[in-house]
Short mmCIF file of C-alpha atoms in Angstrom, two decimals:
data_model
loop_
_atom_site.label_atom_id
_atom_site.label_comp_id
_atom_site.label_asym_id
_atom_site.label_seq_id
_atom_site.Cartn_x
_atom_site.Cartn_y
_atom_site.Cartn_z
CA MET A 1 149.63 62.41 -255.82
CA ALA A 2 152.29 59.71 -255.97
CA ARG A 3 153.85 61.01 -252.73
CA GLY A 4 150.37 61.23 -251.09
CA LEU A 5 149.51 57.66 -252.03
CA SER A 6 152.82 56.37 -250.80
CA LEU A 7 153.13 54.04 -247.83
CA ARG A 8 154.26 56.82 -245.52
CA GLY A 9 151.33 59.05 -246.44
CA THR A 10 148.84 56.22 -246.10
CA VAL A 11 150.14 55.28 -242.59
CA LEU A 12 150.00 58.93 -241.49
CA PHE A 13 146.46 59.31 -242.78
CA LEU A 14 145.25 56.14 -241.08
CA SER A 15 146.95 57.15 -237.80
CA VAL A 16 145.28 60.56 -237.74
CA LEU A 17 141.95 58.97 -238.64
CA ALA A 18 142.32 56.42 -235.81
CA ILE A 19 143.10 59.15 -233.31
CA LEU A 20 140.03 61.16 -234.35
CA ILE A 21 137.75 58.12 -234.23
CA SER A 22 139.04 57.06 -230.78
CA GLU A 23 138.60 60.61 -229.44
CA VAL A 24 135.01 60.74 -230.69
CA ARG A 25 134.35 57.30 -229.25
CA PHE A 26 136.15 57.47 -225.87
CA SER A 27 136.76 61.24 -225.25
CA TRP A 28 140.20 60.37 -223.92
CA VAL A 29 141.64 63.81 -224.67
CA GLU A 30 139.09 65.50 -222.35
CA ILE A 31 139.74 62.87 -219.69
CA LEU A 32 143.50 63.40 -219.79
CA VAL A 33 143.12 67.19 -219.70
CA GLY A 34 140.67 66.93 -216.78
CA ARG A 35 143.00 64.69 -214.79
CA TYR A 36 145.90 67.03 -215.43
CA LEU A 37 143.90 70.03 -214.25
CA ALA A 38 142.73 68.16 -211.12
CA VAL A 39 146.29 67.17 -210.18
CA THR A 40 147.69 70.66 -210.71
CA ASN A 41 144.65 72.50 -209.29
CA SER A 42 146.22 73.22 -205.87
CA HIS A 43 149.26 74.84 -207.52
CA ARG A 44 147.30 77.32 -209.63
CA PRO A 45 146.05 80.65 -208.22
CA GLU A 46 142.28 80.91 -207.78
CA SER A 47 140.71 83.80 -209.65
CA GLY A 48 137.50 84.59 -211.41
CA ASN A 49 133.83 84.13 -210.53
CA VAL A 50 133.86 80.34 -210.84
CA TRP A 51 136.66 79.90 -208.30
CA GLU A 52 135.19 82.54 -205.96
CA GLN A 53 131.76 80.90 -205.99
CA GLY A 54 133.36 77.55 -205.27
CA ARG A 55 135.35 78.97 -202.37
CA LEU A 56 132.30 80.66 -200.86
CA LYS A 57 130.31 77.45 -201.15
CA GLN A 58 133.05 75.50 -199.41
CA VAL A 59 133.30 78.06 -196.58
CA ALA A 60 129.52 78.08 -196.14
CA THR A 61 129.42 74.29 -195.99
CA GLN A 62 132.16 74.15 -193.35
CA THR A 63 130.48 76.88 -191.27
CA LEU A 64 127.14 75.09 -191.42
CA GLU A 65 128.74 71.80 -190.38
CA GLN A 66 130.41 73.52 -187.40
CA MET A 67 127.10 75.11 -186.34
CA VAL A 68 125.27 71.79 -186.56
CA THR A 69 128.04 70.03 -184.63
CA GLN A 70 128.04 72.70 -181.90
CA GLN A 71 124.25 72.55 -181.61
CA LEU A 72 124.23 68.76 -181.34
CA THR A 73 127.01 68.89 -178.75
CA ALA A 74 125.16 71.51 -176.70
CA GLN A 75 121.95 69.47 -176.81
CA ARG A 76 123.78 66.30 -175.75
CA GLU A 77 125.50 68.09 -172.86
CA ALA A 78 122.16 69.59 -171.80
CA ARG A 79 120.50 66.16 -171.75
CA GLU A 80 123.42 64.70 -169.77
CA ALA A 81 123.58 67.53 -167.20
CA SER A 82 123.33 66.22 -163.65
CA SER A 83 122.46 69.58 -162.08
CA LEU A 84 120.93 72.89 -163.04
CA ALA A 85 124.27 74.56 -162.36
CA GLN A 86 126.03 72.30 -164.86
CA LEU A 87 123.34 72.98 -167.43
CA ILE A 88 123.57 76.76 -167.02
CA ASP A 89 127.38 76.74 -167.07
CA GLY A 90 127.26 74.92 -170.42
CA LEU A 91 125.19 77.64 -172.09
CA SER A 92 127.03 79.80 -174.61
CA PRO A 93 125.99 83.35 -175.57
CA SER A 94 125.35 82.30 -179.18
CA GLN A 95 122.96 79.39 -178.63
CA GLY A 96 120.50 78.05 -176.10
CA ALA A 97 119.47 74.60 -174.98
CA MET A 98 116.15 72.80 -175.07
CA ILE A 99 115.33 70.10 -172.52
CA SER A 100 112.21 68.19 -171.63
CA ALA A 101 109.91 69.23 -168.81
CA GLU A 102 110.64 65.96 -167.00
CA GLN A 103 114.39 66.62 -166.98
CA PHE A 104 113.89 70.18 -165.73
CA LYS A 105 111.66 68.97 -162.91
CA SER A 106 114.30 66.43 -161.94
CA LEU A 107 116.98 69.15 -161.79
CA TYR A 108 114.60 71.54 -160.02
CA THR A 109 114.00 69.10 -157.16
CA GLN A 110 117.75 69.08 -156.41
CA ILE A 111 117.67 72.78 -155.49
CA PRO A 112 116.96 73.63 -151.81
CA GLU A 113 113.23 74.19 -151.36
CA ALA A 114 113.55 77.75 -150.08
CA ALA A 115 115.72 78.73 -153.04
CA ALA A 116 113.65 76.83 -155.61
CA ARG A 117 110.57 78.92 -154.84
CA ASN A 118 112.47 82.01 -155.99
CA LEU A 119 113.12 80.36 -159.34
CA PHE A 120 109.66 79.03 -160.24
CA SER A 121 106.72 78.43 -157.98
CA PRO A 122 106.27 74.68 -157.45
CA ILE A 123 102.50 75.24 -157.45
CA LEU A 124 102.75 76.83 -160.90
CA MET A 125 104.76 73.87 -162.17
CA LEU A 126 102.25 71.43 -160.69
CA ARG A 127 99.37 73.32 -162.32
CA ILE A 128 100.79 73.41 -165.83
CA SER A 129 101.82 69.76 -165.45
CA ALA A 130 98.28 68.81 -164.42
CA GLU A 131 96.90 70.76 -167.38
CA LYS A 132 99.19 68.66 -169.62
CA SER A 133 100.28 71.83 -171.38
CA TRP A 134 103.93 71.93 -170.24
CA ASP A 135 106.18 70.06 -172.65
CA ARG A 136 109.70 71.52 -172.67
CA VAL A 137 112.05 74.18 -171.29
CA TYR A 138 114.27 76.51 -173.30
CA MET A 139 117.28 78.22 -171.71
CA GLU A 140 119.51 80.89 -173.21
CA ARG A 141 122.29 83.22 -172.06
CA GLU A 142 122.22 86.82 -173.30
CA ASN A 143 123.71 90.10 -172.03
CA GLY A 144 124.96 88.54 -168.82
CA GLN A 145 121.59 87.03 -167.95
CA VAL A 146 120.01 83.59 -168.27
CA GLY A 147 116.45 83.28 -169.52
CA ILE A 148 114.42 80.18 -168.61
CA TYR A 149 111.19 79.64 -170.57
CA LEU A 150 108.53 77.03 -169.82
CA LEU A 151 106.96 76.08 -173.17
CA ASP A 152 104.04 74.02 -174.41
CA ARG A 153 104.08 71.73 -177.46
CA GLY A 154 103.54 74.70 -179.76
CA ASN A 155 106.49 76.58 -178.19
CA ASN A 156 104.13 79.08 -176.56
CA VAL A 157 105.57 80.57 -173.35
CA LEU A 158 103.67 79.43 -170.25
CA SER A 159 106.02 81.20 -167.84
CA TYR A 160 109.53 82.59 -167.87
CA LYS A 161 112.23 83.85 -165.56
CA THR A 162 115.24 86.02 -166.34
CA LEU A 163 118.05 85.82 -163.79
CA THR A 164 121.39 87.57 -163.35
CA ASP A 165 124.49 85.71 -162.19
CA GLN A 166 123.96 86.93 -158.62
CA GLN A 167 120.35 85.78 -158.66
CA LEU A 168 121.45 82.41 -159.98
CA LYS A 169 123.78 82.06 -157.00
CA SER A 170 120.95 82.98 -154.66
CA ALA A 171 118.66 80.46 -156.36
CA GLY A 172 121.12 77.71 -155.51
CA THR A 173 121.99 76.90 -159.13
CA GLU A 174 125.72 77.37 -158.75
CA PRO A 175 128.01 74.43 -157.90
CA HIS A 176 127.45 73.27 -154.29
CA ILE A 177 131.12 72.48 -153.60
CA LEU A 178 134.12 74.80 -153.80
CA THR A 179 137.74 73.82 -153.31
CA GLY A 180 139.88 75.53 -150.70
CA THR A 181 138.96 77.23 -147.42
CA LEU A 182 136.48 79.91 -146.40
CA ASP A 183 139.31 82.44 -146.08
CA GLU A 184 139.82 82.26 -149.85
CA HIS A 185 136.33 83.68 -150.48
CA ALA A 186 135.92 87.35 -149.63
CA GLU A 187 132.17 87.16 -149.04
CA PHE A 188 132.71 85.08 -145.87
CA VAL A 189 135.58 87.08 -144.35
CA GLY A 190 134.66 88.44 -140.89
CA ARG A 191 131.67 86.08 -140.56
CA ILE A 192 133.41 82.72 -140.02
CA TYR A 193 132.58 80.64 -136.94
CA PRO A 194 133.81 77.31 -135.56
CA ALA A 195 131.47 74.56 -136.76
CA ASP A 196 130.80 73.18 -133.27
CA ARG A 197 129.71 76.61 -131.96
CA PHE A 198 127.56 77.29 -135.02
CA PHE A 199 125.66 74.01 -134.87
CA MET A 200 125.39 74.19 -131.05
CA ALA A 201 123.68 77.57 -131.41
CA LEU A 202 121.48 76.24 -134.22
CA ASP A 203 120.46 73.28 -132.08
CA THR A 204 118.97 75.61 -129.45
CA LEU A 205 116.56 77.22 -131.92
CA SER A 206 113.15 76.03 -133.05
CA PRO A 207 112.79 73.38 -135.79
CA GLU A 208 111.28 76.03 -138.07
CA THR A 209 114.35 78.23 -137.65
CA GLN A 210 116.64 75.25 -138.18
CA ARG A 211 114.88 74.50 -141.48
CA GLY A 212 115.22 78.16 -142.42
CA VAL A 213 118.98 77.98 -141.96
CA LEU A 214 119.55 74.53 -143.53
CA SER A 215 116.65 73.31 -145.63
CA GLN A 216 118.49 70.11 -146.59
CA PRO A 217 120.79 69.07 -143.71
CA GLY A 218 120.88 65.53 -145.11
CA THR A 219 123.13 66.79 -147.90
CA LEU A 220 125.76 67.78 -145.32
CA LEU A 221 125.43 64.50 -143.45
CA SER A 222 126.01 62.52 -146.64
CA ALA A 223 129.13 64.52 -147.57
CA GLN A 224 132.53 63.05 -146.82
CA GLY A 225 134.68 64.70 -144.18
CA THR A 226 134.25 66.63 -140.95
CA PRO A 227 132.85 70.18 -140.70
CA LEU A 228 135.44 72.60 -139.33
CA ARG A 229 134.08 76.11 -139.81
CA VAL A 230 130.92 77.81 -141.04
CA GLY A 231 130.88 81.09 -142.94
CA VAL A 232 127.97 83.42 -143.60
CA SER A 233 127.97 85.56 -146.73
CA ASP A 234 127.62 89.34 -146.55
CA GLU A 235 125.32 89.39 -149.58
CA VAL A 236 121.53 89.05 -149.38
CA GLU A 237 119.51 88.30 -152.49
CA ALA A 238 115.77 87.57 -152.51
CA ASP A 239 115.79 87.18 -148.68
CA LEU A 240 118.42 84.42 -148.93
CA ILE A 241 121.97 84.30 -147.56
CA ARG A 242 124.63 81.90 -148.73
CA ILE A 243 126.24 79.69 -146.10
CA GLY A 244 129.59 77.95 -146.57
CA ILE A 245 130.57 74.89 -144.52
CA GLU A 246 134.30 74.19 -144.63
CA MET A 247 134.93 70.44 -144.61
CA ASP A 248 138.11 68.44 -143.97
CA THR A 249 137.85 65.69 -146.62
CA PRO A 250 140.25 63.02 -147.94
CA GLN A 251 140.63 65.23 -151.02
CA GLY A 252 141.60 68.26 -148.91
CA ARG A 253 139.67 71.28 -147.70
CA GLN A 254 136.34 71.87 -149.44
CA VAL A 255 133.50 74.34 -148.92
CA LEU A 256 129.93 73.06 -149.17
CA LEU A 257 127.42 75.74 -150.09
CA ALA A 258 123.86 76.10 -148.85
CA MET A 259 121.19 78.80 -148.92
CA GLY A 260 119.46 80.00 -145.74
CA GLN A 261 116.58 82.35 -145.03
CA GLU A 262 117.83 85.77 -143.90
CA TRP A 263 115.69 85.94 -140.74
CA ALA A 264 116.77 82.47 -139.61
CA VAL A 265 120.49 83.00 -140.23
CA TRP A 266 120.39 86.25 -138.26
CA GLN A 267 118.97 84.41 -135.24
CA VAL A 268 121.97 82.09 -135.23
CA ARG A 269 124.40 84.97 -135.67
CA MET A 270 122.87 86.88 -132.75
CA LEU A 271 123.52 83.85 -130.53
CA LEU A 272 127.12 83.75 -131.73
CA GLU A 273 127.53 87.54 -131.53
CA PRO A 274 125.25 88.90 -128.76
CA ARG A 275 126.06 92.51 -129.64
CA LEU A 276 124.87 92.04 -133.20
CA SER A 277 121.76 94.11 -133.91
CA LYS A 278 118.77 92.80 -135.81
CA PRO A 279 118.48 93.87 -139.46
CA PRO A 280 115.52 96.30 -139.72
CA SER A 281 114.40 94.77 -143.00
CA SER A 282 114.08 91.32 -141.44
CA LYS A 283 111.98 92.08 -138.33
CA ALA A 284 108.67 91.73 -140.12
CA ARG A 285 109.62 88.37 -141.62
CA TRP A 286 110.57 86.65 -138.37
CA PRO A 287 108.08 83.98 -137.19
CA LEU A 288 105.85 85.00 -134.26
CA GLY A 289 106.70 81.80 -132.39
CA ARG A 290 110.48 82.08 -132.60
CA GLU A 291 112.71 81.55 -129.63
CA ASP A 292 114.33 84.68 -128.23
CA PRO A 293 118.15 84.44 -128.17
#
């Protein structure tokens, strides 16, 4: 008892008591342990259900953030697209794009008239616009095809079109300018003519035939450079043939693309190649008032 009531014993007792009281009051032991564990957390192996659940939650959060970011980026690029070709090229197989009906109509009017009718009927688009039922357009890429859906405010499908890559080219939705020369594109090989001869032959045909070959000649007039050669594709899709006009521009050789009606393009080719026979499938589609070559 004398040793316990000594000065040393009393100081030890009071020190222990002060530590206990301060721990109860400030919880400093838990705080120090927590800070130590936080600092050394990255150096300890993760194991157990608690760590696994935390890891899965972190992975799920990062994946969700990436999906949201990709979706927002795709929507922004879709709204900023200056052409239907740019919009379609930006589609990824995993997600589509939603744009307003007004934006789609603006992009639609940039397509040559003859090709646009093979995408959606302009009369149909005028009707659903007049009915005030058309609100938006959803586009998606799946299994090598592009689906275009005209939707109302309730996302009900008013009309839709599913196109392959070849049909998209025929619809005039691909880029209208290619770099290089016509010789670099196999579809034009063997059907390349000097530009002056091609347009001289076209000038001798009726205005209806001229519009069938080039529905928007103003686009060529506004392009920089001088036309050198004209190539006609060997592929026909939906009664349309692709035409390439090779231009000598300050940026080098470029090929401007256009879509022409099959019957009209064949009339020009028969003037350029008199021995060329008429395609049997096109005879019935030729206008009754056409000029004989």
